[in-house]
PDB file of C-alpha atoms and ligand atoms in Angstrom:
ATOM      1  CA  GLN A1230      -2.609  17.565  15.750  1.00  0.00           C
ATOM      2  CA  GLN A1231      -3.884  15.145  13.098  1.00  0.00           C
ATOM      3  CA  ILE A1232      -4.660  11.445  12.932  1.00  0.00           C
ATOM      4  CA  ILE A1233      -3.734   9.314   9.934  1.00  0.00           C
ATOM      5  CA  GLN A1234      -5.397   5.902   9.780  1.00  0.00           C
ATOM      6  CA  VAL A1235      -3.101   3.227   8.286  1.00  0.00           C
ATOM      7  CA  ILE A1236      -5.056   0.161   7.171  1.00  0.00           C
ATOM      8  CA  ASN A1237      -3.387  -3.200   6.698  1.00  0.00           C
ATOM      9  CA  PRO A1238      -6.012  -4.871   4.478  1.00  0.00           C
ATOM     10  CA  ASN A1239      -4.947  -8.379   5.530  1.00  0.00           C
ATOM     11  CA  THR A1240      -5.704  -9.721   9.011  1.00  0.00           C
ATOM     12  CA  SER A1241      -2.083 -10.484  10.026  1.00  0.00           C
ATOM     13  CA  ALA A1242      -1.454  -8.719  13.358  1.00  0.00           C
ATOM     14  CA  ALA A1243       2.308  -9.131  12.929  1.00  0.00           C
ATOM     15  CA  MET A1244       2.262  -7.376   9.546  1.00  0.00           C
ATOM     16  CA  THR A1245       0.020  -4.634  10.924  1.00  0.00           C
ATOM     17  CA  HIS A1246       2.695  -4.057  13.587  1.00  0.00           C
ATOM     18  CA  THR A1247       5.479  -3.925  10.965  1.00  0.00           C
ATOM     19  CA  ILE A1248       3.444  -1.432   8.932  1.00  0.00           C
ATOM     20  CA  ALA A1249       2.619   0.692  11.992  1.00  0.00           C
ATOM     21  CA  GLN A1250       6.303   0.931  12.926  1.00  0.00           C
ATOM     22  CA  ALA A1251       7.254   2.098   9.419  1.00  0.00           C
ATOM     23  CA  ALA A1252       4.478   4.700   9.481  1.00  0.00           C
ATOM     24  CA  ARG A1253       5.409   6.006  12.937  1.00  0.00           C
ATOM     25  CA  ALA A1254       9.114   6.192  11.985  1.00  0.00           C
ATOM     26  CA  VAL A1255       8.379   8.960   9.463  1.00  0.00           C
ATOM     27  CA  ALA A1256       5.213  10.604  10.826  1.00  0.00           C
ATOM     28  CA  ALA A1257       5.527  14.271  11.750  1.00  0.00           C
ATOM     29  CA  PRO A1258       5.435  15.121  15.478  1.00  0.00           C
ATOM     30  CA  GLU A1259       1.890  16.469  15.099  1.00  0.00           C
ATOM     31  CA  THR A1260       0.703  13.277  13.402  1.00  0.00           C
ATOM     32  CA  THR A1261      -0.796  10.355  15.334  1.00  0.00           C
ATOM     33  CA  ILE A1262      -0.768   7.050  13.447  1.00  0.00           C
ATOM     34  CA  VAL A1263      -3.707   4.721  14.093  1.00  0.00           C
ATOM     35  CA  ALA A1264      -2.890   1.318  12.577  1.00  0.00           C
ATOM     36  CA  VAL A1265      -5.787  -1.078  11.983  1.00  0.00           C
ATOM     37  CA  CYS A1266      -6.668  -4.240  10.070  1.00  0.00           C
ATOM     38  CA  PRO A1267     -10.066  -5.823   9.277  1.00  0.00           C
ATOM     39  CA  SER A1268     -11.633  -7.952  12.056  1.00  0.00           C
ATOM     40  CA  GLN A1269     -12.312 -10.615   9.420  1.00  0.00           C
ATOM     41  CA  GLY A1270     -10.996 -11.413   5.964  1.00  0.00           C
ATOM     42  CA  VAL A1271      -7.781 -12.855   4.509  1.00  0.00           C
ATOM     43  CA  PRO A1272      -4.546 -13.407   6.457  1.00  0.00           C
ATOM     44  CA  SER A1273      -2.546 -12.321   3.418  1.00  0.00           C
ATOM     45  CA  ILE A1274      -3.397 -10.924  -0.004  1.00  0.00           C
ATOM     46  CA  GLU A1275      -1.920 -12.949  -2.847  1.00  0.00           C
ATOM     47  CA  GLY A1276      -4.210 -12.532  -5.826  1.00  0.00           C
ATOM     48  CA  HIS A1277      -7.386 -11.046  -7.270  1.00  0.00           C
ATOM     49  CA  PHE A1278      -9.722 -13.136  -5.069  1.00  0.00           C
ATOM     50  CA  ASP A1279      -7.905 -12.088  -1.872  1.00  0.00           C
ATOM     51  CA  GLU A1280      -8.072  -8.440  -2.955  1.00  0.00           C
ATOM     52  CA  ALA A1281     -11.821  -8.595  -3.540  1.00  0.00           C
ATOM     53  CA  VAL A1282     -12.395 -10.115  -0.090  1.00  0.00           C
ATOM     54  CA  ALA A1283     -10.020  -7.647   1.578  1.00  0.00           C
ATOM     55  CA  ALA A1284     -11.690  -4.639  -0.051  1.00  0.00           C
ATOM     56  CA  ILE A1285     -14.801  -5.010   2.154  1.00  0.00           C
ATOM     57  CA  GLY A1286     -12.622  -4.897   5.262  1.00  0.00           C
ATOM     58  CA  VAL A1287     -10.864  -1.797   3.918  1.00  0.00           C
ATOM     59  CA  LEU A1288     -14.228  -0.065   3.452  1.00  0.00           C
ATOM     60  CA  GLU A1289     -15.303  -0.989   6.992  1.00  0.00           C
ATOM     61  CA  GLN A1290     -12.127   0.579   8.363  1.00  0.00           C
ATOM     62  CA  ILE A1291     -12.470   3.683   6.161  1.00  0.00           C
ATOM     63  CA  LYS A1292     -16.021   4.194   7.473  1.00  0.00           C
ATOM     64  CA  ALA A1293     -14.858   3.780  11.083  1.00  0.00           C
ATOM     65  CA  GLY A1294     -11.950   6.149  10.522  1.00  0.00           C
ATOM     66  CA  ARG A1295     -14.174   8.793   8.974  1.00  0.00           C
ATOM     67  CA  GLU A1296     -16.545   8.533  11.954  1.00  0.00           C
ATOM     68  CA  GLN A1297     -13.556   8.939  14.307  1.00  0.00           C
ATOM     69  CA  GLY A1298     -12.569  12.078  12.435  1.00  0.00           C
ATOM     70  CA  VAL A1299      -9.188  10.956  11.066  1.00  0.00           C
ATOM     71  CA  SER A1300      -7.475  13.422   8.718  1.00  0.00           C
ATOM     72  CA  GLY A1301      -6.650  10.839   6.051  1.00  0.00           C
ATOM     73  CA  HIS A1302      -6.129   7.178   5.268  1.00  0.00           C
ATOM     74  CA  VAL A1303      -3.403   4.873   3.924  1.00  0.00           C
ATOM     75  CA  ILE A1304      -4.231   1.521   2.299  1.00  0.00           C
ATOM     76  CA  ALA A1305      -1.118  -0.477   3.204  1.00  0.00           C
ATOM     77  CA  CYS A1306      -1.218  -3.356   0.709  1.00  0.00           C
ATOM     78  CA  PHE A1307       0.683  -3.233  -2.573  1.00  0.00           C
ATOM     79  CA  GLY A1308      -2.452  -4.010  -4.556  1.00  0.00           C
ATOM     80  CA  ASP A1309      -4.126  -0.817  -3.228  1.00  0.00           C
ATOM     81  CA  PRO A1310      -7.300  -2.918  -2.730  1.00  0.00           C
ATOM     82  CA  GLY A1311     -10.558  -0.966  -2.698  1.00  0.00           C
ATOM     83  CA  LEU A1312      -8.782   2.346  -3.331  1.00  0.00           C
ATOM     84  CA  LEU A1313     -11.433   4.101  -5.441  1.00  0.00           C
ATOM     85  CA  ALA A1314     -14.318   2.707  -3.370  1.00  0.00           C
ATOM     86  CA  ALA A1315     -12.480   3.932  -0.270  1.00  0.00           C
ATOM     87  CA  ARG A1316     -12.154   7.392  -1.840  1.00  0.00           C
ATOM     88  CA  GLU A1317     -15.928   7.497  -2.409  1.00  0.00           C
ATOM     89  CA  LEU A1318     -16.543   6.622   1.246  1.00  0.00           C
ATOM     90  CA  ALA A1319     -13.846   8.862   2.743  1.00  0.00           C
ATOM     91  CA  SER A1320     -13.979  12.611   3.242  1.00  0.00           C
ATOM     92  CA  GLY A1321     -10.218  12.932   3.778  1.00  0.00           C
ATOM     93  CA  PRO A1322      -7.476  11.850   1.347  1.00  0.00           C
ATOM     94  CA  VAL A1323      -6.870   8.115   0.753  1.00  0.00           C
ATOM     95  CA  VAL A1324      -3.470   7.003  -0.591  1.00  0.00           C
ATOM     96  CA  GLY A1325      -2.439   3.451  -1.519  1.00  0.00           C
ATOM     97  CA  ILE A1326       1.133   2.300  -0.884  1.00  0.00           C
ATOM     98  CA  ALA A1327       1.631   1.142  -4.469  1.00  0.00           C
ATOM     99  CA  GLU A1328       0.674   4.487  -6.014  1.00  0.00           C
ATOM    100  CA  ALA A1329       2.610   6.394  -3.335  1.00  0.00           C
ATOM    101  CA  SER A1330       5.833   4.438  -3.863  1.00  0.00           C
ATOM    102  CA  MET A1331       5.524   4.663  -7.665  1.00  0.00           C
ATOM    103  CA  HIS A1332       5.009   8.438  -7.541  1.00  0.00           C
ATOM    104  CA  MET A1333       8.012   8.857  -5.221  1.00  0.00           C
ATOM    105  CA  ALA A1334      10.197   6.678  -7.462  1.00  0.00           C
ATOM    106  CA  THR A1335       9.433   8.845 -10.508  1.00  0.00           C
ATOM    107  CA  LEU A1336      10.647  11.909  -8.570  1.00  0.00           C
ATOM    108  CA  VAL A1337      14.114  10.458  -7.931  1.00  0.00           C
ATOM    109  CA  ALA A1338      14.742   8.263 -10.996  1.00  0.00           C
ATOM    110  CA  THR A1339      13.733   7.999 -14.657  1.00  0.00           C
ATOM    111  CA  ARG A1340      13.198   4.241 -14.286  1.00  0.00           C
ATOM    112  CA  PHE A1341      12.311   2.068 -11.318  1.00  0.00           C
ATOM    113  CA  SER A1342      11.991  -1.655 -10.644  1.00  0.00           C
ATOM    114  CA  ILE A1343       9.534  -3.344  -8.312  1.00  0.00           C
ATOM    115  CA  VAL A1344      10.369  -6.291  -6.005  1.00  0.00           C
ATOM    116  CA  THR A1345       7.268  -8.087  -4.765  1.00  0.00           C
ATOM    117  CA  THR A1346       6.408 -11.496  -3.283  1.00  0.00           C
ATOM    118  CA  LEU A1347       4.696 -14.153  -5.410  1.00  0.00           C
ATOM    119  CA  PRO A1348       5.020 -14.408  -9.215  1.00  0.00           C
ATOM    120  CA  ARG A1349       1.211 -14.324  -9.470  1.00  0.00           C
ATOM    121  CA  THR A1350       1.019 -10.908  -7.824  1.00  0.00           C
ATOM    122  CA  VAL A1351       3.406  -9.480 -10.429  1.00  0.00           C
ATOM    123  CA  ILE A1352       0.362  -9.116 -12.693  1.00  0.00           C
ATOM    124  CA  ILE A1353      -1.366  -7.011 -10.035  1.00  0.00           C
ATOM    125  CA  ALA A1354       1.608  -4.627  -9.975  1.00  0.00           C
ATOM    126  CA  ARG A1355       1.473  -4.481 -13.780  1.00  0.00           C
ATOM    127  CA  HIS A1356      -2.263  -3.652 -13.720  1.00  0.00           C
ATOM    128  CA  LEU A1357      -1.549  -0.800 -11.289  1.00  0.00           C
ATOM    129  CA  LEU A1358       1.332   0.545 -13.406  1.00  0.00           C
ATOM    130  CA  ARG A1359      -1.076   0.788 -16.332  1.00  0.00           C
ATOM    131  CA  GLN A1360      -3.923   2.202 -14.228  1.00  0.00           C
ATOM    132  CA  TYR A1361      -1.693   4.895 -12.685  1.00  0.00           C
ATOM    133  CA  GLY A1362       0.133   5.690 -15.925  1.00  0.00           C
ATOM    134  CA  PHE A1363       3.576   4.556 -14.785  1.00  0.00           C
ATOM    135  CA  GLU A1364       4.134   1.669 -17.235  1.00  0.00           C
ATOM    136  CA  HIS A1365       6.869   3.495 -19.148  1.00  0.00           C
ATOM    137  CA  HIS A1366       8.656   4.383 -15.865  1.00  0.00           C
ATOM    138  CA  CYS A1367       8.945   0.774 -14.670  1.00  0.00           C
ATOM    139  CA  SER A1368      11.740  -1.363 -16.113  1.00  0.00           C
ATOM    140  CA  ALA A1369      10.823  -4.654 -14.449  1.00  0.00           C
ATOM    141  CA  VAL A1370       8.733  -6.299 -11.759  1.00  0.00           C
ATOM    142  CA  HIS A1371      10.460  -9.089  -9.792  1.00  0.00           C
ATOM    143  CA  ALA A1372       9.101 -11.629  -7.303  1.00  0.00           C
ATOM    144  CA  ILE A1373      11.007 -13.243  -4.407  1.00  0.00           C
ATOM    145  CA  ASP A1374       8.742 -16.285  -4.995  1.00  0.00           C
ATOM    146  CA  LEU A1375       7.818 -16.616  -1.325  1.00  0.00           C
ATOM    147  CA  PRO A1376       4.370 -16.220   0.281  1.00  0.00           C
ATOM    148  CA  VAL A1377       3.608 -12.855   1.881  1.00  0.00           C
ATOM    149  CA  LEU A1378       3.560 -14.172   5.461  1.00  0.00           C
ATOM    150  CA  THR A1379       7.118 -15.553   5.225  1.00  0.00           C
ATOM    151  CA  LEU A1380       8.053 -11.895   5.765  1.00  0.00           C
ATOM    152  CA  GLU A1381       6.706 -12.314   9.313  1.00  0.00           C
ATOM    153  CA  ASP A1382       8.050 -15.806  10.130  1.00  0.00           C
ATOM    154  CA  GLY A1383      11.187 -14.532  11.855  1.00  0.00           C
ATOM    155  CA  SER A1384      13.527 -16.665   9.740  1.00  0.00           C
ATOM    156  CA  GLY A1385      14.947 -13.727   7.792  1.00  0.00           C
ATOM    157  CA  LEU A1386      14.746 -15.835   4.595  1.00  0.00           C
ATOM    158  CA  ALA A1387      12.261 -13.529   2.849  1.00  0.00           C
ATOM    159  CA  GLN A1388      14.257 -10.454   3.820  1.00  0.00           C
ATOM    160  CA  GLU A1389      17.426 -12.007   2.353  1.00  0.00           C
ATOM    161  CA  LYS A1390      15.548 -12.836  -0.865  1.00  0.00           C
ATOM    162  CA  VAL A1391      14.327  -9.217  -1.103  1.00  0.00           C
ATOM    163  CA  ARG A1392      17.917  -8.015  -0.718  1.00  0.00           C
ATOM    164  CA  GLU A1393      19.157 -10.419  -3.433  1.00  0.00           C
ATOM    165  CA  ARG A1394      16.381  -9.374  -5.848  1.00  0.00           C
ATOM    166  CA  CYS A1395      17.075  -5.687  -5.224  1.00  0.00           C
ATOM    167  CA  ILE A1396      20.776  -6.214  -6.022  1.00  0.00           C
ATOM    168  CA  GLN A1397      19.845  -8.110  -9.211  1.00  0.00           C
ATOM    169  CA  ALA A1398      17.404  -5.342 -10.206  1.00  0.00           C
ATOM    170  CA  MET A1399      20.058  -2.694  -9.592  1.00  0.00           C
ATOM    171  CA  GLN A1400      22.602  -4.582 -11.731  1.00  0.00           C
ATOM    172  CA  GLN A1401      20.309  -5.735 -14.571  1.00  0.00           C
ATOM    173  CA  ASP A1402      17.353  -3.364 -15.040  1.00  0.00           C
ATOM    174  CA  GLY A1403      18.960  -0.001 -15.632  1.00  0.00           C
ATOM    175  CA  SER A1404      16.703   1.341 -12.884  1.00  0.00           C
ATOM    176  CA  GLY A1405      17.682   4.269 -10.684  1.00  0.00           C
ATOM    177  CA  ALA A1406      15.304   3.297  -7.883  1.00  0.00           C
ATOM    178  CA  ILE A1407      13.605   0.211  -6.475  1.00  0.00           C
ATOM    179  CA  VAL A1408      10.067  -0.007  -5.101  1.00  0.00           C
ATOM    180  CA  LEU A1409       9.335  -2.591  -2.381  1.00  0.00           C
ATOM    181  CA  GLY A1410       6.130  -4.305  -3.451  1.00  0.00           C
ATOM    182  CA  CYS A1411       4.650  -5.391  -0.127  1.00  0.00           C
ATOM    183  CA  GLY A1412       3.505  -3.704   3.057  1.00  0.00           C
ATOM    184  CA  GLY A1413       5.438  -6.368   4.956  1.00  0.00           C
ATOM    185  CA  MET A1414       8.713  -5.142   3.432  1.00  0.00           C
ATOM    186  CA  SER A1415       8.262  -1.630   4.874  1.00  0.00           C
ATOM    187  CA  ASN A1416      10.999  -2.074   7.494  1.00  0.00           C
ATOM    188  CA  LEU A1417      13.661  -2.930   4.875  1.00  0.00           C
ATOM    189  CA  ALA A1418      13.827   0.272   2.826  1.00  0.00           C
ATOM    190  CA  GLN A1419      16.272   2.332   4.908  1.00  0.00           C
ATOM    191  CA  THR A1420      18.805  -0.488   5.386  1.00  0.00           C
ATOM    192  CA  LEU A1421      18.698  -1.468   1.707  1.00  0.00           C
ATOM    193  CA  THR A1422      19.001   2.153   0.562  1.00  0.00           C
ATOM    194  CA  ARG A1423      22.160   2.525   2.650  1.00  0.00           C
ATOM    195  CA  GLU A1424      23.657  -0.830   1.693  1.00  0.00           C
ATOM    196  CA  LEU A1425      22.900  -0.643  -2.054  1.00  0.00           C
ATOM    197  CA  GLY A1426      23.429   3.091  -2.501  1.00  0.00           C
ATOM    198  CA  ILE A1427      20.178   3.379  -4.491  1.00  0.00           C
ATOM    199  CA  PRO A1428      16.783   4.755  -3.426  1.00  0.00           C
ATOM    200  CA  VAL A1429      14.804   1.724  -2.174  1.00  0.00           C
ATOM    201  CA  ILE A1430      11.294   3.020  -1.580  1.00  0.00           C
ATOM    202  CA  ASP A1431       8.723   1.762   0.918  1.00  0.00           C
ATOM    203  CA  GLY A1432       5.126   2.626   0.098  1.00  0.00           C
ATOM    204  CA  VAL A1433       3.937   2.866   3.726  1.00  0.00           C
ATOM    205  CA  SER A1434       6.253   5.737   4.621  1.00  0.00           C
ATOM    206  CA  ALA A1435       5.727   7.341   1.198  1.00  0.00           C
ATOM    207  CA  ALA A1436       1.961   7.222   1.627  1.00  0.00           C
ATOM    208  CA  VAL A1437       2.064   8.659   5.171  1.00  0.00           C
ATOM    209  CA  LYS A1438       4.063  11.679   3.957  1.00  0.00           C
ATOM    210  CA  MET A1439       1.772  12.129   0.942  1.00  0.00           C
ATOM    211  CA  VAL A1440      -1.319  12.145   3.164  1.00  0.00           C
ATOM    212  CA  GLU A1441       0.400  14.667   5.473  1.00  0.00           C
ATOM    213  CA  SER A1442       1.180  16.820   2.432  1.00  0.00           C
ATOM    214  CA  LEU A1443      -2.370  16.622   1.095  1.00  0.00           C
ATOM    215  CA  VAL A1444      -3.775  17.590   4.513  1.00  0.00           C
ATOM    216  CA  ALA A1445      -1.258  20.439   4.840  1.00  0.00           C
ATOM    217  CA  LEU A1446      -2.331  21.702   1.384  1.00  0.00           C
ATOM    218  CA  GLY A1447      -5.986  21.498   2.362  1.00  0.00           C
ATOM    219  CA  LEU A1448      -6.567  18.842  -0.319  1.00  0.00           C
ATOM    220  CA  SER A1449      -9.017  16.018   0.331  1.00  0.00           C
ATOM    221  CA  THR A1450     -10.814  13.603  -1.952  1.00  0.00           C
ATOM    222  CA  SER A1451     -12.865  15.521  -4.503  1.00  0.00           C
ATOM    223  CA  LYS A1452     -16.602  14.995  -4.045  1.00  0.00           C
ATOM    224  CA  HIS A1453     -17.279  16.532  -7.429  1.00  0.00           C
ATOM    225  CA  GLY A1454     -17.983  13.631  -9.782  1.00  0.00           C
ATOM    226  CA  ASP A1455     -17.167   9.954  -9.513  1.00  0.00           C
ATOM    227  CA  LEU A1456     -15.563  10.027  -6.064  1.00  0.00           C
ATOM    228  CA  ASP A1457     -18.632  11.599  -4.447  1.00  0.00           C
ATOM    229  CA  TYR A1458     -20.083   9.675  -1.491  1.00  0.00           C
ATOM    230  CA  PRO A1459     -21.782   6.401  -2.572  1.00  0.00           C
ATOM    231  CA  VAL A1460     -25.394   6.649  -3.761  1.00  0.00           C
ATOM    232  CA  GLN A1461     -27.587   6.106  -0.687  1.00  0.00           C
ATOM    233  CA  LYS A1462     -29.375   2.732  -0.723  1.00  0.00           C
ATOM    234  CA  ASN A1463     -30.235   0.031   1.771  1.00  0.00           C
ATOM    235  CA  LEU A1464     -27.427  -2.511   1.968  1.00  0.00           C
ATOM    236  CA  SER A1465     -28.782  -5.809   3.249  1.00  0.00           C
ATOM    237  CA  GLY A1466     -27.589  -8.761   5.325  1.00  0.00           C
ATOM    238  CA  GLN A1467     -23.914  -8.776   6.306  1.00  0.00           C
ATOM    239  CA  PHE A1468     -23.383  -5.414   4.557  1.00  0.00           C
ATOM    240  CA  GLN A1469     -25.913  -3.459   6.638  1.00  0.00           C
ATOM    241  CA  HIS A1470     -23.133  -2.023   8.825  1.00  0.00           C
ATOM    242  CA  LEU A1471     -21.763  -0.272   5.720  1.00  0.00           C
ATOM    243  CA  ASN A1472     -24.918   1.853   5.421  1.00  0.00           C
TER     244      ASN A1472
HETATM  245  O1  5HY B2393       0.845  -8.537  -3.131  1.00  0.00           O
HETATM  246  C1  5HY B2393       1.748  -8.684  -2.298  1.00  0.00           C
HETATM  247  O2  5HY B2393       2.642  -9.469  -2.349  1.00  0.00           O
HETATM  248  C2  5HY B2393       1.809  -7.791  -1.154  1.00  0.00           C
HETATM  249  C3  5HY B2393       0.503  -7.501  -0.544  1.00  0.00           C
HETATM  250  N1  5HY B2393      -0.205  -8.650   0.016  1.00  0.00           N
HETATM  251  C4  5HY B2393      -0.404  -8.414   1.331  1.00  0.00           C
HETATM  252  O3  5HY B2393      -1.029  -9.190   2.096  1.00  0.00           O
HETATM  253  N2  5HY B2393       0.122  -7.228   1.683  1.00  0.00           N
HETATM  254  C5  5HY B2393       0.705  -6.649   0.640  1.00  0.00           C
HETATM  255  O4  5HY B2393       1.322  -5.573   0.601  1.00  0.00           O
END
């Protein structure tokens, strides 16, 4: 038995539920998924400011998960907010859904496209492509030009826009695979893969399987070097609970 903590870095309960369902759909029988989100923070993450605010909530959840003895962690926001800080704090493996989906895409295609939400978060995907070394694998990054939480408004409009953008990407980009660039899109991958006949990759499920693989291989975050536990010091005020 193992527990994988899946953290939705935004405070939307509906999106946390969507993410939890996608994680549980692929988790191995011996894996228990514990899905959480910060008690305070941003309802959705749509830029650099939101990511900075959300990162504190991610670290709080990582600390709680480590104290509960979880085997590993998933950061279920396409910006992978707080990823390296989370790796310092965690003892088990920490995988972000952006890096997980990008890695998976490179295993099934020579080029992939990304479909995300707002035009302004396209730059965040581009920063991650450079940081992870996948720039030359990614043909294009598209936005549905709708706010993140429209994915949870029940209208189906955002989901239809994702489908349209995926079809456009398939026809125009010369990509062999498509990466869904939002945790809130995690329930669309299987249907779109079947309908479009192209691997459409969700980062939540990819990250869950990567954490399971790392645990199975006995691999956890290296504490030799820059991902060692944070230097001990007295955090003050509202950050005391992170000590
Ligand atoms: O950047 C985005 O569009 C997606 C990102 N924002 C969010 O609140 N969850 C996410 O996965």
